[in-house]
Tab-separated table of C-alpha atoms in Angstrom:
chain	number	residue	atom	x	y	z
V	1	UNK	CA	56.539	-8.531	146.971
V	2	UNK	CA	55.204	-11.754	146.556
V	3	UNK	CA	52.394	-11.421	143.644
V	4	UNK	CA	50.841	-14.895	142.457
V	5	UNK	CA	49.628	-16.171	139.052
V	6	UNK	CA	45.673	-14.254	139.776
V	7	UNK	CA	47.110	-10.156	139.932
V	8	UNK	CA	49.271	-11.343	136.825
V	9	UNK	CA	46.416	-12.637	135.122
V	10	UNK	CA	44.123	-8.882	136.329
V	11	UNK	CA	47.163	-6.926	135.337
V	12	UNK	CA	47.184	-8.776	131.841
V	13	UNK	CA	43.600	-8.466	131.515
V	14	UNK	CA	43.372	-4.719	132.819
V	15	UNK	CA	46.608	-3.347	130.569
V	16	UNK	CA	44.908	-5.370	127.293
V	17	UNK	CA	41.479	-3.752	128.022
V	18	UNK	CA	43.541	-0.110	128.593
V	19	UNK	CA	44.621	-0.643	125.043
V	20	UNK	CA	41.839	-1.845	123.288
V	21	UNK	CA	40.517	1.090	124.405
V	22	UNK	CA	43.091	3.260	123.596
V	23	UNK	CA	42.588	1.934	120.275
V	24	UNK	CA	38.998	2.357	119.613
V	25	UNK	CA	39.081	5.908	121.035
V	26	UNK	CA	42.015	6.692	118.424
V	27	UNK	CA	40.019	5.005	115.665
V	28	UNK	CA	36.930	7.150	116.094
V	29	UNK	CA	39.069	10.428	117.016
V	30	UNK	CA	40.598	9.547	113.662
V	31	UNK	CA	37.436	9.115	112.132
V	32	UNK	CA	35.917	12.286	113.464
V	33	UNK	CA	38.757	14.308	112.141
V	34	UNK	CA	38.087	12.822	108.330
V	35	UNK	CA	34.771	13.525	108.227
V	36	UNK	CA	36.039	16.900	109.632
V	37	UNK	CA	38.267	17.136	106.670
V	38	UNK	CA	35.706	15.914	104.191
V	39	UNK	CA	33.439	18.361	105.000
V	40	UNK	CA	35.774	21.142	104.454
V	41	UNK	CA	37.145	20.224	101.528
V	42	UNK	CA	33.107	19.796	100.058
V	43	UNK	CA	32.807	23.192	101.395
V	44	UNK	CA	35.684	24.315	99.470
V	45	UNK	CA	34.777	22.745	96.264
V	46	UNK	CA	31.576	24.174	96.021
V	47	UNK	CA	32.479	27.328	96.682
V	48	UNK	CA	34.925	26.864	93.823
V	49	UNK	CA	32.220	25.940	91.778
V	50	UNK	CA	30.622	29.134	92.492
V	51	UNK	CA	28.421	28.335	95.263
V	52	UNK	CA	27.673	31.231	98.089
V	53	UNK	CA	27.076	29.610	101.631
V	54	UNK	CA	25.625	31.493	104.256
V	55	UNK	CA	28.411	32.191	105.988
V	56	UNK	CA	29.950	34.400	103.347
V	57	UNK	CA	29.374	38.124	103.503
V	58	UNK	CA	26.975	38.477	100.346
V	59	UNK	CA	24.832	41.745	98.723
V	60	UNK	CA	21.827	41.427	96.973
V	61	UNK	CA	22.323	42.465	92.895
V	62	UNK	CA	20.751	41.557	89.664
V	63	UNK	CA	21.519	38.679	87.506
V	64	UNK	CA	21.839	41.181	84.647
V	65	UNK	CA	24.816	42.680	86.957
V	66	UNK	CA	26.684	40.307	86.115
V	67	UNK	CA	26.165	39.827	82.507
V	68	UNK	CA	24.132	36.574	83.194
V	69	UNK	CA	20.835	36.154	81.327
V	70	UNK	CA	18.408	34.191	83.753
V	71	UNK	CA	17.084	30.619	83.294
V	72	UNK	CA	13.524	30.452	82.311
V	73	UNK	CA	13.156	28.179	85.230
V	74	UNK	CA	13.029	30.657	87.580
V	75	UNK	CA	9.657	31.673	89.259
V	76	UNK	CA	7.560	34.243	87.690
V	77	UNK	CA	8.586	37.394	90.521
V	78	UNK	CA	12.640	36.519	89.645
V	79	UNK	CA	11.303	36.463	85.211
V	80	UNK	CA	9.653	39.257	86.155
V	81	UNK	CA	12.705	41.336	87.002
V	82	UNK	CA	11.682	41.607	91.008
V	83	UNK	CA	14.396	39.273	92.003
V	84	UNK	CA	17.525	39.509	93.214
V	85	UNK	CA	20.318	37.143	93.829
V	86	UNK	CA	22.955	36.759	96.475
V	87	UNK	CA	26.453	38.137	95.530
V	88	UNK	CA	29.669	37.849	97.013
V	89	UNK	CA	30.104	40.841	98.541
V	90	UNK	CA	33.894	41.826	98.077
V	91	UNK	CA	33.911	44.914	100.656
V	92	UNK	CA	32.310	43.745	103.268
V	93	UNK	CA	32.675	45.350	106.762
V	94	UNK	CA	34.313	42.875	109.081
V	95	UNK	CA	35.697	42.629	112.549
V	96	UNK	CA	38.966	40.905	112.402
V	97	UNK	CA	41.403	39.140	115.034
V	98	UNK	CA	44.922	39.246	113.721
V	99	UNK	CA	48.221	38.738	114.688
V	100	UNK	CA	50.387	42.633	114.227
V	101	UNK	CA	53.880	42.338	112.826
V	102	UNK	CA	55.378	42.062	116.438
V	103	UNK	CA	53.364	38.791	117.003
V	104	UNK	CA	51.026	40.369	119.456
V	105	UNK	CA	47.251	39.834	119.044
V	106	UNK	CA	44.922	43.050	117.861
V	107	UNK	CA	41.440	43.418	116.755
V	108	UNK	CA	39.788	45.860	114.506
V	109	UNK	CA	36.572	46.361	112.299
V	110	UNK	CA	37.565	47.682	108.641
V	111	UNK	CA	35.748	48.351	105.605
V	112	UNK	CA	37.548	46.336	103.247
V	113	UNK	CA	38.745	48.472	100.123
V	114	UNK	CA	40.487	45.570	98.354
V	115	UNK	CA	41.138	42.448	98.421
V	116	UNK	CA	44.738	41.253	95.936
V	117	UNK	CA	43.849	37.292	95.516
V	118	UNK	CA	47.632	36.760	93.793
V	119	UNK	CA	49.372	38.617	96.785
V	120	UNK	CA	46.771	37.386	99.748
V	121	UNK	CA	46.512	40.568	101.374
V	122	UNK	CA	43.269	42.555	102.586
V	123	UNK	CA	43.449	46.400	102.367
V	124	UNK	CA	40.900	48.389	104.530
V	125	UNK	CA	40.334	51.368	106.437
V	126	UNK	CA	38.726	52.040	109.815
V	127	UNK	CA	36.166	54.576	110.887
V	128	UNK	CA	39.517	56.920	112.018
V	129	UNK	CA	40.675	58.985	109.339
V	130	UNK	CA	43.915	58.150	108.448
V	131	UNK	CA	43.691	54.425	109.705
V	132	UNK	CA	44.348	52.058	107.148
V	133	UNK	CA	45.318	48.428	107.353
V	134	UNK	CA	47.263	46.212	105.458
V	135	UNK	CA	47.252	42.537	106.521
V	136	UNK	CA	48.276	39.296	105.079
V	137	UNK	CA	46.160	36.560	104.920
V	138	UNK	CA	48.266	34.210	106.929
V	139	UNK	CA	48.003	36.863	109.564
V	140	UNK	CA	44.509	36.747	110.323
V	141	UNK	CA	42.995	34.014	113.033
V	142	UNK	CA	39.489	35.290	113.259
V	143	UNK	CA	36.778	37.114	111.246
V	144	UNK	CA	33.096	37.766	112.012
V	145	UNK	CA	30.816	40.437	109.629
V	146	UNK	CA	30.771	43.525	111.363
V	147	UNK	CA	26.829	44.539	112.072
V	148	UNK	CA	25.861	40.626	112.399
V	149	UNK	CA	28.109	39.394	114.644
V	150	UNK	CA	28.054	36.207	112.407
V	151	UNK	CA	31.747	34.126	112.002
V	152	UNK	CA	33.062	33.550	108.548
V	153	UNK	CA	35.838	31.584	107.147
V	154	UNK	CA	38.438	34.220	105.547
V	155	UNK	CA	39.386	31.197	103.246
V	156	UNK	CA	36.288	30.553	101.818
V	157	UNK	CA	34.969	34.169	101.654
V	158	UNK	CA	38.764	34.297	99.506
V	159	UNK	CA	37.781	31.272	96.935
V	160	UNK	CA	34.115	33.251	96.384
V	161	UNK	CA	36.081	36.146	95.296
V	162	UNK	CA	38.057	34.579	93.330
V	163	UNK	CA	35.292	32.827	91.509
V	164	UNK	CA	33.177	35.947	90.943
V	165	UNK	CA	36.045	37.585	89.417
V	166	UNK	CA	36.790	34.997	86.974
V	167	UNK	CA	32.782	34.665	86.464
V	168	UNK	CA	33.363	39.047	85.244
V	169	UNK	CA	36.012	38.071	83.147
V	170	UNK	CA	38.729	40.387	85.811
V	171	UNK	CA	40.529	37.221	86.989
């Protein structure tokens, strides 16, 4: 095996390209996942700051449900006391994916009945009589609202409860 000074030199050449590559794919791959981050963590924050994205289940109620007089820069139908606003709706009817206390993965829909923010753990029943569930946050790897179809974050939907309760003075 015999290999002269030109496949050294391509070898060089091709291995130092391989990396540089490697490198700019792990800089933007790294990149990607910040923004990623940053995004969530905007998410979160507004939500914290009472904020309702779409994704959360919401009802429609009055602002004078929540012991909130409404700004007088609000158009006329809203002064008028036509308008409604979007609330976090705190049992919602969702189709969960969870892992069961054996580790196996189960689905159900529930109506939830309660939702304990200090312990992180949903309470709901099914449309069986008798069929309640009980399941930890941490257990949960999927939710979507029930008659939409549409996927939430459990997370989020969480911080918006949160927030309204401490807006009604129950936090």
């Amino acid at each position: 095996m015999n290999i002269g000074l030109a496949q050294w030199h391509f070898f060089a050449v091709l291995s130092t390209g391989g990396l540089i590559l490697l490198a700019l794919m792990w800089f933007a791959w790294h990149r990607v996942i910040g923004r990623r981050e940053a995004e969530r963590r905007i998410a979160a924050a507004r939500v914290r700051s009472g904020h309702v994205p779409l994704e959360i289940p919401t009802v429609r109620g009055r602002l004078d449900d929540l012991g909130e007089t409404p700004p007088d820069t609000l158009p006329e139908w809203f002064i008028q006391g036509k308008g409604e606003h979007a609330i976090v709706d705190e049992q919602p009817r969702i189709r969960i994916r969870y892992l069961d206390p054996h580790g196996k993965k189960a689905e159900c829909t529930i109506q939830v009945d309660h939702l304990d923010v200090q312990k992180k753990i949903i309470t709901g029943h099914s449309e069986l009589p008798g069929d309640i569930h009980r399941l930890p946050l941490h257990a949960i790897t999927g939710a979507r609202i029930a008659d939409s179809g549409q996927r939430f974050n459990i997370d989020l939907w969480v911080d918006a409860v949160r927030v309204a309760r401490r807006r009604r003075g129950q936090a």
